mmCIF file of C-alpha atoms in Angstrom:
data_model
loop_
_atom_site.group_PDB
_atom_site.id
_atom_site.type_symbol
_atom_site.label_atom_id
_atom_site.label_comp_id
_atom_site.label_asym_id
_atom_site.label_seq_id
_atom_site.Cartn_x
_atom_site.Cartn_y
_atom_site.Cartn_z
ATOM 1 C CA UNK A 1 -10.595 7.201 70.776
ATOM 2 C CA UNK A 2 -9.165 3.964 70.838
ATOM 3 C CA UNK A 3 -6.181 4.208 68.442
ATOM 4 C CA UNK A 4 -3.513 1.476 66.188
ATOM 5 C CA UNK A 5 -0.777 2.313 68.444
ATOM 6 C CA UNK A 6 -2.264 2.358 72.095
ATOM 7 C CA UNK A 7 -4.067 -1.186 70.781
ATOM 8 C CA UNK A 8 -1.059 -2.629 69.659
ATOM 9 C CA UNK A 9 0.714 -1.519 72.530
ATOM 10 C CA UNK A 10 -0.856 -2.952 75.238
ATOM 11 C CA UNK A 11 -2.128 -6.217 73.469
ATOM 12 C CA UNK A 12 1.995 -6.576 72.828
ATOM 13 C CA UNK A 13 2.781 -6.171 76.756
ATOM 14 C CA UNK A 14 0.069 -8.570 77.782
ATOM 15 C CA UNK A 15 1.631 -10.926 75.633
ATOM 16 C CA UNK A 16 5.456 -10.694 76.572
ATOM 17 C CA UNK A 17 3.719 -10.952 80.297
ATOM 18 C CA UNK A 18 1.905 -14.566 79.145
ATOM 19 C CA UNK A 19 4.500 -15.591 77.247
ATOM 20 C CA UNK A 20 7.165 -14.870 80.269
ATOM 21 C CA UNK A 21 4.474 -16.672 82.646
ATOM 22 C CA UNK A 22 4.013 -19.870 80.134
ATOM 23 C CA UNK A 23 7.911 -19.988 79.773
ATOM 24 C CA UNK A 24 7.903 -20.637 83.354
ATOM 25 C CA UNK A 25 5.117 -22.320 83.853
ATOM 26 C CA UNK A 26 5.357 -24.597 81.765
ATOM 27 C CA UNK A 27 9.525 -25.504 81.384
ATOM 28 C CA UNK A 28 9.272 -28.909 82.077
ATOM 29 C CA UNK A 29 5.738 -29.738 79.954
ATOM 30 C CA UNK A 30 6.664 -31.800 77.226
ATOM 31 C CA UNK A 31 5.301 -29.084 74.720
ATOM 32 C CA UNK A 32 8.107 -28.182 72.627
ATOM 33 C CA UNK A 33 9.700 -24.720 72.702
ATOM 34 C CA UNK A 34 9.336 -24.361 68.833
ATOM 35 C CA UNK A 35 5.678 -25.239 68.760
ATOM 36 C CA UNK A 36 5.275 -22.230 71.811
ATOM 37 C CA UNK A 37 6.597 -20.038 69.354
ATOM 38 C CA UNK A 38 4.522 -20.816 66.770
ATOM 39 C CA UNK A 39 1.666 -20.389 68.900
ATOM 40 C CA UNK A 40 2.889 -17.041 70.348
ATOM 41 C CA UNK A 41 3.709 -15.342 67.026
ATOM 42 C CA UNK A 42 0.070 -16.285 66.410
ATOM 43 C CA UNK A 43 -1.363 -14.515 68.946
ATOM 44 C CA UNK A 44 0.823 -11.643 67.879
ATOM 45 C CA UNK A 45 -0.030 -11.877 64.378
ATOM 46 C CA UNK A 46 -3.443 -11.849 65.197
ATOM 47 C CA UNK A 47 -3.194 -8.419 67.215
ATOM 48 C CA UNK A 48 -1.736 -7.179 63.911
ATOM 49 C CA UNK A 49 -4.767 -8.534 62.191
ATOM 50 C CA UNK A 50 -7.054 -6.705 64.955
ATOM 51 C CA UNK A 51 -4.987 -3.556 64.321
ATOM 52 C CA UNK A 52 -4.930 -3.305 60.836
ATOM 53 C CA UNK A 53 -9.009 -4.078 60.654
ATOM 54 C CA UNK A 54 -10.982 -2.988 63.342
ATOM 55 C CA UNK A 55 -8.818 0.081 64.715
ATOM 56 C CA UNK A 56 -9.397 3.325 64.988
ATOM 57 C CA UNK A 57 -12.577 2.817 67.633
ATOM 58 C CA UNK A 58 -13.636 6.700 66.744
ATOM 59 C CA UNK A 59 -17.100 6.760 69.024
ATOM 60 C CA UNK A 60 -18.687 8.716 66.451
ATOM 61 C CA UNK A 61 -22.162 6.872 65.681
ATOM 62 C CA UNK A 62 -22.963 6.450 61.993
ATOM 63 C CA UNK A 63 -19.985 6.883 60.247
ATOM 64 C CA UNK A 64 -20.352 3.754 57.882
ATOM 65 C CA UNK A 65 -19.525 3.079 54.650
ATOM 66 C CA UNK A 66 -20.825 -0.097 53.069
ATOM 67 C CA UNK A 67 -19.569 -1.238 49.489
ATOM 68 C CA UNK A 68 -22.150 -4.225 48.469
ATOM 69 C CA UNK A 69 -21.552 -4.805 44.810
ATOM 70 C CA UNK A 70 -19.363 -8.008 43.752
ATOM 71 C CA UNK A 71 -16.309 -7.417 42.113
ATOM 72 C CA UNK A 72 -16.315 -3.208 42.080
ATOM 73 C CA UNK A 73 -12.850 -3.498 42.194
ATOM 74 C CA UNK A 74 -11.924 -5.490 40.253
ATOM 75 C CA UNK A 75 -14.416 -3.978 37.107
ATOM 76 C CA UNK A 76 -12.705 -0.127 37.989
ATOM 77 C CA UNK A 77 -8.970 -2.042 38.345
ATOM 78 C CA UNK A 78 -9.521 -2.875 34.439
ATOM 79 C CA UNK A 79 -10.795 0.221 33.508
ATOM 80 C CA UNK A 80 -8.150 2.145 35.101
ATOM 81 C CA UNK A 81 -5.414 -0.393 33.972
ATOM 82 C CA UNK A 82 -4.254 -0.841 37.006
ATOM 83 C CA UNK A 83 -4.554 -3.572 39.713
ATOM 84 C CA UNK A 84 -6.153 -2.833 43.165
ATOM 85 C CA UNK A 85 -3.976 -3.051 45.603
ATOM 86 C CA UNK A 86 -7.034 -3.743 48.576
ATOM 87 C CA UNK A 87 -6.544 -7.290 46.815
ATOM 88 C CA UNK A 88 -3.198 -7.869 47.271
ATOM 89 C CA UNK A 89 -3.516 -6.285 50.965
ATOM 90 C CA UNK A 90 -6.265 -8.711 51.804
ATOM 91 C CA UNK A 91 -4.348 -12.185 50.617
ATOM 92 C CA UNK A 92 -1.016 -10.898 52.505
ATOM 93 C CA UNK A 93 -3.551 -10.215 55.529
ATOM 94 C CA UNK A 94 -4.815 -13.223 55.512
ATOM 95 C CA UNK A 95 -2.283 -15.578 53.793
ATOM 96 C CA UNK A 96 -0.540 -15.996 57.023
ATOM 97 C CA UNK A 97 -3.795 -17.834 58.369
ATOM 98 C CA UNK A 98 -3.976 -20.574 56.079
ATOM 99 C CA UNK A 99 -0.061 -21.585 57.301
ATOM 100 C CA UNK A 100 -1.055 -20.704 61.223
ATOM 101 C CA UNK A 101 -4.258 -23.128 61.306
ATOM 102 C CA UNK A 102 -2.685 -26.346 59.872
ATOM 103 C CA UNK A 103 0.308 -26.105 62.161
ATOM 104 C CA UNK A 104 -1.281 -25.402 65.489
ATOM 105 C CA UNK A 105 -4.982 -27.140 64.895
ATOM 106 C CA UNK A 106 -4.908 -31.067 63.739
ATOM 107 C CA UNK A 107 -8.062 -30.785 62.635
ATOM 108 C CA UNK A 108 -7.452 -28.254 60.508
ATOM 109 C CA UNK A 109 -5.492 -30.020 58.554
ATOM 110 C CA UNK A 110 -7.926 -30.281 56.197
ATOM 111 C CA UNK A 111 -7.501 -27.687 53.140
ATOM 112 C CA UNK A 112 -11.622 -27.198 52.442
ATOM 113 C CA UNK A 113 -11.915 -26.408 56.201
ATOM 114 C CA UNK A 114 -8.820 -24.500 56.367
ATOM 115 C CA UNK A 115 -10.144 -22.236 53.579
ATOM 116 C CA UNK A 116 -13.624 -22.309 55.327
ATOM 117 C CA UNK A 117 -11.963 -20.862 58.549
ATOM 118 C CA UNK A 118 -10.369 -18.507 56.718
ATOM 119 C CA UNK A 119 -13.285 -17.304 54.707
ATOM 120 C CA UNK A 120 -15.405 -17.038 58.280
ATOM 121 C CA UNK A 121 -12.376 -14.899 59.293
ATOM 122 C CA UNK A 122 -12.763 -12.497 56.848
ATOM 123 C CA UNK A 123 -17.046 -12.322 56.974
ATOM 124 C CA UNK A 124 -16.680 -11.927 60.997
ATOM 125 C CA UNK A 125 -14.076 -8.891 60.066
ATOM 126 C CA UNK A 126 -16.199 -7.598 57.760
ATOM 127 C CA UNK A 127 -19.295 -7.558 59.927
ATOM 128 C CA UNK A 128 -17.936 -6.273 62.951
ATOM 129 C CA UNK A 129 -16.649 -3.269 60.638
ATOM 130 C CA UNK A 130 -20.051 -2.950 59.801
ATOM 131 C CA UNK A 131 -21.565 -3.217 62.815
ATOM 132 C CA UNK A 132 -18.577 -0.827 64.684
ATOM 133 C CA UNK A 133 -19.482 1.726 61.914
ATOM 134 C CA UNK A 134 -23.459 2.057 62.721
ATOM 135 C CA UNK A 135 -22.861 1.945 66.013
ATOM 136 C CA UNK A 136 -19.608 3.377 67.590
ATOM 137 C CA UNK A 137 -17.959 5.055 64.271
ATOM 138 C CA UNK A 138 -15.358 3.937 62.458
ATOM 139 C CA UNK A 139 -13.369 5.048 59.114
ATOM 140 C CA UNK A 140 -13.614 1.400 57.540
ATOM 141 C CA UNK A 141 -15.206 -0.086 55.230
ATOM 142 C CA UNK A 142 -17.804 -2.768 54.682
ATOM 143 C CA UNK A 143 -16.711 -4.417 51.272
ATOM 144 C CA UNK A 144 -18.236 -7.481 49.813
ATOM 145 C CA UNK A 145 -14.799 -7.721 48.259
ATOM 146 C CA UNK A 146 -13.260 -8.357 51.134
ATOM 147 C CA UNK A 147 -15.372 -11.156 51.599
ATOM 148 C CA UNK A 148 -15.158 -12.863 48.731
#
């Protein structure tokens, strides 16, 4: 089993070890230190991203769970008087994004393909949950939700 914590680990040492390397690689490029550190807290953010979505790898075929009607949560978040929290989770998930690809892209500077990134983002984590659950087990969730 491939677990949050050995994942997170390991992704976090490799990327001390590149930033380290870049630092000195690159001191004298006219790249400027602030713009490094907005790319590296990207890279970190997304191996939060990875973490949070795709992890536990369980290697236990089958184990899928696939939610395909639009809005579920929304309908039972009325009738229980309450508001789902998955929503919330999602836009804090993914808010971060919509800031990162502006700043670091320049052709992304564009807010329709901005939110068009962003909305691949979430179908491509959506599908490999999907396709992780039929084939090496996971405990997530395929949600249509998600997605929209």
């Amino acid at each position: 089993m491939i677990d949050q914590q050995f994942f997170h680990g390991y992704a976090t040492l490799i990327l001390i070890i590149y930033v380290i390397y870049d630092l000195i690689r690159n001191r004298k490029k006219e790249r400027s230190l602030l713009r490094r550190f907005v790319f590296y807290s990207f890279i970190y953010y997304m191996i939060n991203v990875i973490k949070l979505t795709l992890l536990p790898i369980m290697f236990i075929p089958f184990t899928v769970s696939v939610q395909l009607v639009p809005f579920y949560f929304v309908i039972d978040s009325l009738n229980s008087g309450y508001i789902a929290t998955a929503y919330l989770q999602n836009i804090i998930l993914l808010l971060p994004l919509g800031v990162y690809l502006p700043l670091l892209f320049q052709r992304l500077r564009n807010l329709k393909l901005t939110i068009f990134v962003a909305f691949l983002t979430s179908t491509s984590i959506e599908t490999i949950q999907l396709i992780k659950g039929l084939t090496i087990g996971s405990h997530r969730t395929f949600n249509v939700d998600d997605i929209i």
